[in-house]
């Protein structure tokens, strides 16, 4: 790839990194479910404070009576902090409720009584979900769908101040009970809309190393553990997007959803940082160290949530799927998990020289941003005069916003390196590490979708005009995601050159994604037997309505709804209509059953004799490779396929394409092409 092409694909990387926001939420949290006890008591306290004199039966005593009720609410706070849940319920349900019935006029009682009842339920839930961890007690909430949920549990100390760009360390122990009832802040990242477009502003915090846990509302112990790593191009996403309460109950598992440092906070290599630090800290792979730290937390604590630390499945999608593979090749993660599922893995382990170049560019931009230098040319010269100590102090003095902006492009997207082949945390590039055979050999599923790159097309090429006077961004108008609505034929007339271009670019780039993953699967199979592959095809003609079937099809991350459940916050399910309900629900039930069996045993066929056999990947010619997941409007369509793609064959075909089709295709292939 020439220098011009490299600049093009690097400039486009932020668009890919927004992939998380298609897959989004497995389930929306049910707001009607009782919140945590502190939230419930806060609401009651606010309502009491808002009472006017006229709300009391004896206005002259209203001030004293209000203070008495507020004091008793504070007493309830104190009781629940000490774990005296029964006493807290009695004081709330009897003492405070009695005073409200006695002192407050009837027209004002109903709202307060409702809040008291919510508080009682919340405290009872806290009593059922209080769990010991290595650092203190936590309690959860009713997560809905027959599951308990614990949110915002710290697995490491906030990586702020002197802990920025350091290996994660244990969190500070706490006394009393930590009410883990609400999602914590995401890690620092750009804001995007549903179509993944950066909004040129930031959200989140460096204080973000927390995890969420879901488990069924049963007394079952020794349950399989499902450890989820979110996607988002390593620069976006968070645990709050994954309410896996339904999945935890349906699969009868303990589900852990983690957050990890993103962008330049998660991956940042510079020789000036940590010159006397450990090999982990010198690696630049801080996010990978976060994942390993979270896995160690699981090993020590998950048994208290009913999970089996000796039966942990790591899983992730997109960038998260690639980090699953990185955990497989990291010697530091050995023994911390026992099975792996990599969905639509996307990423690369950059050479350490490339990572150093990215951090050097960030420093140069910072020098211009704060006025130390007038332009990047001067900054490049100036930075070469700085000592290692000066560089380290300079970087540590900058705010999270400044660090993030130092690697942001004009569109507001982060373009930093992620995952570095440092030789210690990540010993090599993915292919070379797997070829060596020196990796964590465990049963693994690797899969992708049939039309991975179709949803990316309007993002990459949205500003390019079509022959009909529109632009490729108007694909969203055809799908009804933007207004005004237009038809497919208005945008792309049938048999037009534009349609041919769209088909060629998206087909080759999607097949290239599969080829890259097929290559990893083939290498792994050379060293172990328990290797499975899937090819998700739902969303195309015969399963989804037009024009979704043509424009998006089985796009990136659309398999998420089928493995975990249906939702109302993903672009994939705009194709969910009554007409295809039977077929897609049958496919969901089958895919969920395979996943459950694999997480339990390492064999997706366990107790699934009613489903087609999911055969292991074979490296033999014309032998079974991947199971195909598809459905028509009424039934699932699942079968084994012997189709395997190779990167070399696709590259050869793309090289023979005319311009600009060739360049546009390579732009969509970049994520597996750079290193």
XYZ file of C-alpha atoms in Angstrom:
675
model
C 0.000 0.000 0.000
C 1.482 3.340 -0.977
C 1.826 6.346 1.338
C -1.243 8.100 -0.045
C -3.397 5.046 0.567
C -1.991 4.624 4.063
C -2.923 8.219 4.905
C -6.408 7.611 3.546
C -7.071 4.548 5.648
C -5.533 6.029 8.790
C -7.728 9.064 8.360
C -10.753 6.821 8.165
C -10.005 4.752 11.254
C -12.285 6.687 13.566
C -15.272 5.774 11.459
C -14.556 2.108 11.942
C -13.942 2.601 15.623
C -17.542 3.631 16.154
C -18.679 0.054 15.506
C -19.889 -0.392 19.049
C -22.907 1.750 18.407
C -24.535 -0.672 16.027
C -24.451 -3.546 18.454
C -25.311 -1.306 21.324
C -27.610 -2.599 23.963
C -28.645 -6.192 24.340
C -31.576 -5.058 26.485
C -32.784 -1.746 27.804
C -32.953 -1.517 31.581
C -36.562 -1.620 32.793
C -37.038 1.694 34.574
C -40.111 0.366 36.422
C -37.915 -1.994 38.433
C -37.016 -0.754 41.914
C -33.734 1.181 41.973
C -31.055 0.806 44.612
C -31.957 1.759 48.192
C -29.922 4.969 48.179
C -31.674 6.196 45.038
C -35.061 5.271 46.487
C -34.332 7.046 49.777
C -32.958 10.081 47.924
C -36.228 10.305 46.008
C -38.285 10.014 49.193
C -36.112 12.604 50.931
C -36.566 15.051 48.035
C -40.335 14.572 48.106
C -40.508 15.217 51.849
C -38.339 18.338 51.548
C -40.671 19.637 48.837
C -43.762 19.398 51.062
C -45.357 22.769 51.772
C -47.052 23.765 55.000
C -50.449 23.066 53.448
C -49.480 19.418 52.938
C -49.598 18.860 56.709
C -52.771 18.315 58.683
C -51.412 20.595 61.412
C -49.601 23.434 59.595
C -48.223 24.866 62.837
C -46.327 21.627 63.515
C -45.242 21.115 59.902
C -41.623 22.207 60.370
C -40.973 19.890 63.305
C -42.835 17.015 61.700
C -40.924 17.391 58.438
C -37.606 17.365 60.304
C -38.668 14.273 62.246
C -39.440 12.391 59.030
C -36.179 13.524 57.411
C -34.208 12.413 60.467
C -35.818 8.991 60.331
C -34.939 8.719 56.636
C -31.312 9.415 57.581
C -31.600 6.687 60.220
C -32.663 4.296 57.458
C -29.583 5.325 55.444
C -27.413 4.472 58.438
C -29.085 1.105 58.993
C -28.645 -0.072 55.419
C -24.996 1.007 55.399
C -24.476 -1.301 58.370
C -26.393 -4.120 56.697
C -29.292 -3.925 59.185
C -31.829 -4.408 56.407
C -34.655 -5.788 58.553
C -34.516 -2.826 60.920
C -34.337 -0.461 57.957
C -37.469 -1.974 56.427
C -39.335 -1.772 59.734
C -38.432 1.879 60.255
C -39.395 2.786 56.698
C -42.514 0.654 56.317
C -43.873 1.161 59.817
C -42.471 4.220 61.577
C -42.156 6.605 58.630
C -45.268 5.349 56.845
C -47.266 5.733 60.062
C -46.151 9.338 60.474
C -47.052 10.144 56.877
C -50.521 8.648 57.346
C -50.928 10.594 60.594
C -49.376 13.950 59.709
C -49.819 14.414 55.944
C -53.120 15.294 54.261
C -54.531 12.441 52.205
C -54.050 14.163 48.835
C -50.268 14.224 49.402
C -49.902 10.755 50.868
C -50.028 8.595 47.734
C -46.768 9.815 46.186
C -44.914 9.427 49.478
C -46.368 5.988 50.188
C -45.400 4.866 46.697
C -41.811 5.995 47.306
C -41.776 4.203 50.655
C -42.962 0.989 49.017
C -40.264 1.345 46.373
C -37.707 1.882 49.113
C -38.864 -1.238 50.954
C -38.483 -3.335 47.805
C -35.054 -1.803 47.167
C -33.841 -2.594 50.679
C -35.183 -6.142 50.474
C -33.358 -6.569 47.166
C -30.177 -5.234 48.762
C -30.496 -7.796 51.547
C -30.735 -10.569 48.950
C -27.799 -9.334 46.874
C -25.205 -8.306 49.449
C -21.978 -10.098 48.584
C -18.474 -10.077 50.039
C -15.574 -9.197 47.741
C -11.861 -8.912 48.434
C -12.262 -5.168 48.962
C -15.622 -4.834 50.699
C -19.299 -5.688 50.513
C -21.471 -4.843 47.508
C -25.201 -5.079 46.958
C -27.157 -5.059 43.724
C -30.604 -4.494 42.284
C -33.313 -6.329 40.433
C -31.982 -6.245 36.886
C -35.208 -7.462 35.314
C -35.726 -10.556 33.178
C -35.300 -12.784 36.228
C -31.779 -11.593 37.053
C -29.910 -9.673 39.725
C -27.533 -6.934 38.668
C -24.495 -5.386 40.342
C -23.228 -2.272 38.555
C -20.107 -0.184 38.909
C -17.973 -2.547 40.990
C -14.352 -1.304 41.017
C -11.784 -3.908 40.032
C -8.853 -1.465 40.130
C -7.968 1.895 41.606
C -8.902 4.832 39.328
C -5.986 5.232 36.850
C -5.678 8.960 37.423
C -2.831 11.219 38.499
C 0.343 9.189 38.958
C -1.534 6.018 37.928
C -2.154 7.265 34.379
C -0.241 4.970 31.985
C 0.529 2.525 34.772
C -0.467 -1.091 35.243
C -3.756 -1.279 37.174
C -3.546 -1.757 40.941
C -6.056 -3.041 43.481
C -8.862 -0.668 44.473
C -8.928 0.825 47.941
C -10.956 -1.330 50.360
C -14.160 0.218 51.690
C -16.158 -0.137 54.864
C -19.892 -0.678 55.024
C -21.797 -1.713 51.921
C -21.157 -0.332 48.458
C -24.503 -0.080 46.696
C -23.527 -1.143 43.181
C -26.793 -0.142 41.601
C -25.971 2.239 38.748
C -23.592 2.108 35.814
C -20.387 4.060 36.276
C -18.938 6.599 33.878
C -17.541 5.321 30.612
C -13.856 5.748 29.920
C -12.905 8.998 28.148
C -14.135 8.824 24.542
C -15.812 10.774 21.730
C -19.564 11.274 21.605
C -21.231 9.737 18.527
C -24.764 9.414 17.234
C -26.559 6.153 16.402
C -24.970 6.139 12.943
C -21.513 6.252 14.618
C -20.768 9.797 13.450
C -18.496 11.673 15.929
C -20.072 14.815 17.381
C -16.727 16.571 17.995
C -17.014 16.441 21.780
C -15.943 14.111 24.567
C -17.642 12.146 27.309
C -16.555 9.877 30.145
C -13.723 9.926 32.642
C -10.311 8.425 33.302
C -11.901 7.006 36.472
C -13.660 4.139 34.720
C -12.242 0.742 35.715
C -15.473 -0.865 36.834
C -17.455 -3.959 35.960
C -21.095 -5.041 35.989
C -22.367 -8.480 36.965
C -25.630 -10.249 36.114
C -26.851 -13.591 37.417
C -30.168 -15.483 37.598
C -32.414 -14.960 40.624
C -31.816 -18.480 41.832
C -29.806 -20.124 44.573
C -27.669 -21.947 41.999
C -23.924 -21.995 42.576
C -20.935 -23.003 40.484
C -22.466 -21.419 37.382
C -20.414 -20.862 34.206
C -18.938 -17.365 33.959
C -19.268 -15.288 30.780
C -16.734 -12.434 30.663
C -17.726 -9.810 28.071
C -15.333 -7.308 26.443
C -17.168 -4.521 24.633
C -16.373 -3.314 21.143
C -15.981 0.216 19.829
C -12.723 0.246 17.901
C -10.799 0.448 21.207
C -11.803 4.100 21.485
C -15.496 3.965 22.409
C -18.136 1.960 24.235
C -18.871 0.991 27.803
C -20.540 -1.471 30.135
C -23.713 0.613 30.282
C -24.555 -0.457 26.728
C -24.913 -4.100 27.692
C -27.812 -4.998 29.930
C -27.333 -8.760 29.766
C -29.922 -9.595 32.424
C -32.102 -11.579 30.014
C -29.096 -13.437 28.643
C -27.794 -14.314 32.120
C -31.125 -15.838 33.085
C -31.742 -17.603 29.776
C -28.230 -19.073 29.668
C -28.082 -19.709 33.446
C -24.701 -18.007 33.744
C -22.949 -15.342 35.742
C -22.177 -12.583 33.237
C -19.403 -10.038 33.812
C -19.205 -6.915 31.620
C -16.016 -4.896 31.998
C -14.757 -1.463 31.091
C -11.147 -0.824 30.128
C -9.104 2.247 29.273
C -9.655 3.450 25.722
C -7.753 5.293 23.024
C -4.537 7.007 24.160
C -5.242 6.118 27.796
C -5.445 2.409 27.027
C -2.641 2.128 24.491
C 0.195 4.647 24.562
C 3.822 3.729 24.064
C 6.612 6.245 24.610
C 10.135 5.428 25.829
C 9.989 8.438 28.152
C 7.137 6.933 30.151
C 7.956 4.531 32.980
C 11.714 4.252 32.232
C 12.169 2.510 35.584
C 8.815 0.744 35.566
C 7.885 -2.888 35.143
C 7.773 -4.612 31.779
C 3.984 -4.360 31.937
C 4.111 -0.586 32.365
C 6.683 -0.146 29.615
C 4.510 -2.127 27.195
C 2.017 0.639 26.485
C -0.768 -1.976 26.575
C -2.579 -0.584 29.596
C -6.028 -1.639 28.396
C -4.907 -5.239 27.955
C -3.524 -5.091 31.487
C -6.931 -3.803 32.626
C -8.607 -6.852 31.091
C -6.134 -9.170 32.793
C -6.694 -7.364 36.095
C -10.456 -7.815 35.731
C -9.960 -11.529 35.022
C -7.876 -11.816 38.192
C -10.687 -10.082 40.096
C -13.085 -12.686 38.712
C -10.818 -15.507 39.856
C -10.827 -14.165 43.416
C -14.415 -12.990 43.735
C -16.859 -14.537 41.295
C -17.525 -17.562 43.503
C -19.312 -15.194 45.906
C -21.738 -14.328 43.096
C -22.398 -18.001 42.387
C -19.896 -18.317 39.547
C -17.290 -20.991 38.921
C -13.807 -19.440 38.591
C -12.666 -22.637 36.883
C -15.195 -22.244 34.073
C -14.706 -18.769 32.595
C -15.479 -17.959 28.961
C -14.036 -14.725 27.589
C -16.047 -13.198 24.761
C -16.182 -9.980 22.797
C -17.333 -8.408 19.551
C -15.459 -6.289 16.997
C -12.542 -4.657 18.840
C -13.613 -6.701 21.855
C -13.403 -9.835 19.728
C -9.842 -8.963 18.781
C -8.935 -8.399 22.418
C -10.263 -11.894 23.143
C -7.639 -13.193 20.719
C -5.029 -10.960 22.367
C -5.817 -12.525 25.732
C -5.261 -15.898 24.107
C -1.758 -14.901 22.994
C -0.798 -13.039 26.189
C 1.307 -15.130 28.585
C 0.122 -12.870 31.410
C -3.452 -14.141 30.981
C -2.566 -17.835 31.193
C -4.941 -19.813 33.403
C -7.415 -16.969 33.886
C -10.016 -18.310 31.417
C -10.990 -21.623 29.886
C -12.900 -20.912 26.657
C -13.082 -18.039 24.179
C -15.618 -16.583 21.750
C -14.420 -13.984 19.253
C -17.203 -12.265 17.291
C -16.274 -10.257 14.191
C -12.806 -9.570 15.563
C -11.274 -6.408 14.173
C -7.885 -4.978 14.939
C -4.151 -5.397 14.669
C -1.148 -5.401 16.975
C 0.992 -2.512 15.833
C 4.794 -2.686 15.740
C 6.303 -0.839 18.658
C 7.946 1.658 16.289
C 4.539 2.638 14.914
C 3.175 3.062 18.436
C 6.121 5.301 19.348
C 5.465 7.391 16.241
C 1.833 7.924 17.243
C 2.782 9.089 20.745
C 5.428 11.414 19.286
C 2.782 12.964 17.032
C 0.483 13.407 20.031
C 3.211 15.268 21.918
C 3.790 17.535 18.923
C 0.090 18.359 18.714
C -0.022 19.090 22.450
C 2.882 21.523 22.055
C 0.923 23.387 19.394
C -2.358 23.209 21.319
C -0.904 24.882 24.430
C 1.002 27.528 22.452
C 4.496 26.250 23.203
C 5.093 25.933 19.446
C 3.483 27.693 16.513
C 3.136 24.682 14.239
C 3.833 20.961 14.008
C 7.158 21.470 12.260
C 8.458 23.579 15.128
C 6.938 21.132 17.626
C 8.746 18.190 16.025
C 12.072 19.961 16.453
C 11.260 21.194 19.944
C 10.201 17.760 21.223
C 13.568 16.317 20.196
C 15.265 18.677 22.661
C 13.146 17.450 25.588
C 14.610 14.915 28.013
C 12.689 11.791 28.968
C 11.883 13.318 32.346
C 10.579 16.488 30.707
C 8.403 14.495 28.307
C 6.982 12.372 31.118
C 6.223 15.398 33.301
C 4.716 17.231 30.334
C 2.381 14.368 29.433
C 1.345 13.775 33.037
C 0.493 17.463 33.455
C -2.085 17.413 30.668
C -5.805 16.956 31.254
C -7.700 13.961 29.927
C -9.407 16.266 27.440
C -6.068 17.526 26.119
C -4.684 13.993 25.771
C -7.781 12.868 23.891
C -7.730 15.897 21.596
C -4.072 15.284 20.775
C -5.115 12.184 18.821
C -8.429 13.453 17.433
C -9.021 14.162 13.781
C -10.983 17.081 12.367
C -14.234 15.117 12.593
C -13.780 14.648 16.327
C -12.785 11.005 16.157
C -9.852 9.403 17.960
C -7.215 7.881 15.688
C -4.709 6.466 18.149
C -2.924 3.118 17.985
C -4.508 0.224 19.847
C -2.782 -3.015 20.838
C 0.996 -3.004 20.592
C 3.245 -5.972 19.855
C 5.522 -5.046 22.748
C 7.080 -8.485 23.179
C 5.880 -8.965 26.751
C 2.165 -8.348 27.286
C 1.511 -9.055 23.608
C 4.477 -11.044 22.304
C 3.967 -10.418 18.582
C 1.509 -9.609 15.834
C -1.567 -11.823 15.964
C -0.598 -14.122 13.102
C 2.978 -14.617 14.285
C 1.960 -15.219 17.890
C -0.561 -17.849 16.832
C 1.845 -19.481 14.383
C 4.367 -19.981 17.178
C 1.918 -22.179 19.042
C 2.895 -20.396 22.260
C -0.541 -19.175 23.236
C -3.297 -20.135 25.665
C -4.872 -23.163 24.011
C -8.521 -23.426 24.968
C -11.731 -24.264 23.043
C -12.534 -21.302 20.828
C -15.290 -19.987 18.555
C -14.321 -17.458 15.877
C -16.963 -16.003 13.591
C -18.097 -13.089 11.478
C -21.056 -11.784 9.493
C -21.754 -12.048 5.797
C -22.018 -8.316 5.074
C -19.713 -6.886 7.742
C -18.783 -3.759 5.804
C -22.134 -2.702 4.335
C -23.083 -0.486 7.303
C -19.710 1.258 7.078
C -20.166 2.334 3.455
C -22.196 5.528 4.089
C -19.776 6.473 6.871
C -16.618 6.118 4.850
C -17.997 7.616 1.658
C -20.916 9.727 2.872
C -19.604 12.943 1.324
C -19.047 11.416 -2.123
C -21.870 12.229 -4.582
C -23.784 9.575 -6.472
C -24.714 9.877 -10.141
C -28.300 10.717 -9.125
C -27.357 13.937 -7.340
C -27.485 12.473 -3.860
C -24.562 11.329 -1.699
C -23.781 7.945 -0.191
C -24.865 9.290 3.214
C -28.409 9.240 1.837
C -28.434 5.487 2.397
C -29.743 6.484 5.843
C -32.658 8.284 4.176
C -33.548 5.169 2.211
C -33.578 3.158 5.447
C -35.735 5.733 7.237
C -32.995 6.649 9.701
C -32.852 10.207 8.369
C -35.436 12.487 6.785
C -36.675 13.152 4.180
C -37.307 9.607 3.079
C -36.251 8.551 -0.416
C -36.502 5.255 -2.276
C -33.676 2.897 -3.131
C -34.203 3.445 -6.854
C -34.045 7.211 -6.406
C -30.633 6.858 -4.790
C -29.304 3.864 -6.723
C -31.226 3.067 -9.904
C -31.336 -0.627 -10.714
C -28.391 -1.826 -12.844
C -26.692 1.560 -12.443
C -22.901 1.929 -12.089
C -23.507 3.133 -8.521
C -25.150 -0.165 -7.603
C -22.321 -2.093 -9.196
C -19.788 -0.034 -7.243
C -21.675 -0.581 -3.966
C -21.894 -4.326 -4.567
C -18.239 -4.687 -5.530
C -16.799 -2.635 -2.685
C -18.967 -4.086 0.087
C -18.719 -7.688 -1.107
C -14.930 -7.753 -1.420
C -14.353 -5.875 1.836
C -16.794 -8.090 3.758
C -15.236 -11.229 2.310
C -11.815 -9.888 3.294
C -12.974 -9.662 6.896
C -13.981 -13.312 6.755
C -10.695 -14.180 5.057
C -8.672 -12.611 7.871
C -10.595 -14.542 10.515
C -10.481 -17.745 8.485
C -6.718 -17.307 8.417
C -6.518 -17.056 12.213
C -8.845 -20.038 12.567
C -6.705 -22.142 10.237
C -3.545 -21.285 12.195
C -5.148 -22.139 15.541
C -6.424 -25.443 14.157
C -2.830 -26.453 13.421
C -2.140 -26.397 17.167
C -5.400 -27.609 18.740
C -8.591 -29.481 17.900
C -11.434 -27.604 19.625
C -11.915 -24.828 17.076
C -15.354 -23.739 15.850
C -16.362 -21.098 13.321
C -19.655 -19.411 12.426
C -20.851 -17.269 9.520
C -23.887 -15.149 10.382
C -26.002 -14.468 7.275
C -29.380 -13.241 8.605
C -30.502 -9.895 7.240
C -30.227 -10.536 3.523
C -32.872 -11.347 0.943
C -35.469 -13.771 2.267
C -34.954 -12.908 5.928
C -35.258 -9.120 6.202
C -37.475 -6.572 4.445
C -36.347 -4.422 1.529
C -34.329 -2.195 1.272
C -32.566 -3.240 4.496
C -31.726 -6.625 2.995
C -29.755 -4.952 0.216
C -28.198 -1.929 1.931
C -27.210 -3.460 5.290
C -27.957 -7.187 5.169
C -26.014 -9.207 7.729
C -23.978 -6.190 8.751
C -21.361 -5.706 11.428
C -22.564 -6.576 14.948
C -26.058 -7.622 13.867
C -25.473 -11.121 15.297
C -25.507 -9.637 18.796
C -29.286 -9.535 19.021
C -29.454 -13.214 18.082
C -26.874 -14.471 20.567
C -28.098 -12.330 23.469
C -31.702 -11.293 22.748
C -33.778 -8.695 20.964
C -33.670 -4.981 21.717
C -34.782 -1.563 20.561
C -31.469 0.247 20.310
C -29.557 -1.297 17.439
C -29.564 -0.497 13.758
C -29.702 -4.217 13.076
C -33.197 -4.660 14.412
C -34.828 -2.018 12.237
C -35.326 -5.110 10.084
C -37.353 -6.822 12.829
C -40.926 -6.967 11.516
C -43.895 -9.134 12.399
C -43.537 -11.074 9.155
C -40.074 -12.436 10.047
C -40.677 -12.881 13.778
C -41.010 -16.685 13.719
C -37.849 -17.191 11.708
C -35.642 -14.803 13.648
C -36.871 -16.062 17.030
C -36.109 -19.622 15.965
C -32.614 -18.507 14.940
C -32.131 -16.615 18.211
C -33.121 -19.650 20.270
C -30.716 -21.873 18.345
C -27.767 -19.469 18.533
C -28.366 -18.855 22.238
C -28.487 -22.606 22.868
C -25.183 -23.179 21.060
C -23.540 -20.362 23.019
C -24.889 -21.650 26.347
C -23.613 -25.166 25.662
C -20.180 -23.920 24.636
C -19.811 -21.741 27.721
C -20.787 -24.672 29.910
C -18.620 -27.335 28.330
C -16.516 -26.098 25.409
C -18.812 -28.070 23.080
C -21.652 -26.108 21.403
C -23.529 -29.342 20.703
C -23.991 -30.396 24.345
C -27.692 -31.124 25.001
C -28.549 -29.691 21.575
C -29.443 -32.903 19.744
C -32.472 -31.130 18.263
C -30.181 -28.719 16.410
C -27.853 -29.319 13.453
C -24.437 -30.494 14.594
C -21.913 -27.682 14.763
C -18.818 -29.427 13.434
C -15.311 -28.332 14.274
C -13.345 -26.352 11.726
C -11.287 -28.576 9.456
C -8.182 -27.487 7.557
C -8.752 -30.222 4.980
C -9.861 -29.115 1.527
C -13.639 -29.095 0.983
C -14.212 -30.180 4.591
C -16.629 -28.426 6.980
C -15.463 -24.982 8.037
C -18.193 -22.775 9.486
C -21.755 -23.163 10.637
C -24.080 -20.777 8.786
C -26.683 -18.941 10.871
C -29.619 -17.748 8.783
C -33.409 -17.862 8.679
C -36.295 -17.219 6.354
C -39.481 -15.567 7.562
C -40.706 -18.727 9.283
C -37.795 -20.991 10.180
C -34.132 -20.960 11.074
C -31.732 -22.113 8.345
C -28.607 -23.602 9.899
C -26.074 -25.708 8.048
C -22.342 -26.340 7.768
C -20.390 -24.624 4.995
C -17.033 -25.583 3.490
C -16.375 -22.072 2.139
C -13.058 -20.538 3.168
C -11.634 -17.254 1.909
C -7.984 -16.222 1.760
C -6.642 -12.701 1.976
C -4.208 -13.250 -0.894
C -6.958 -14.279 -3.310
C -9.110 -11.283 -2.460
C -6.187 -8.863 -2.653
C -5.343 -10.215 -6.107
C -8.926 -9.710 -7.270
C -9.121 -6.197 -5.814
C -5.826 -5.225 -7.453
C -7.458 -5.902 -10.818
C -10.397 -3.579 -10.163
C -10.547 -0.212 -11.952
C -10.095 3.077 -10.137
C -11.728 4.405 -7.978
C -13.389 1.087 -7.106
C -10.053 -0.449 -6.111
C -9.142 2.434 -3.799
C -12.586 2.478 -2.190
C -12.422 -1.257 -1.590
C -9.000 -1.033 0.024
C -10.285 1.797 2.215
C -12.863 -0.618 3.635
C -10.250 -3.362 3.973
C -7.774 -1.214 5.895
C -8.345 -2.617 9.379
C -6.794 -5.924 8.410
C -4.342 -4.473 5.940
C -2.006 -2.064 7.739
C 0.230 -4.380 9.756
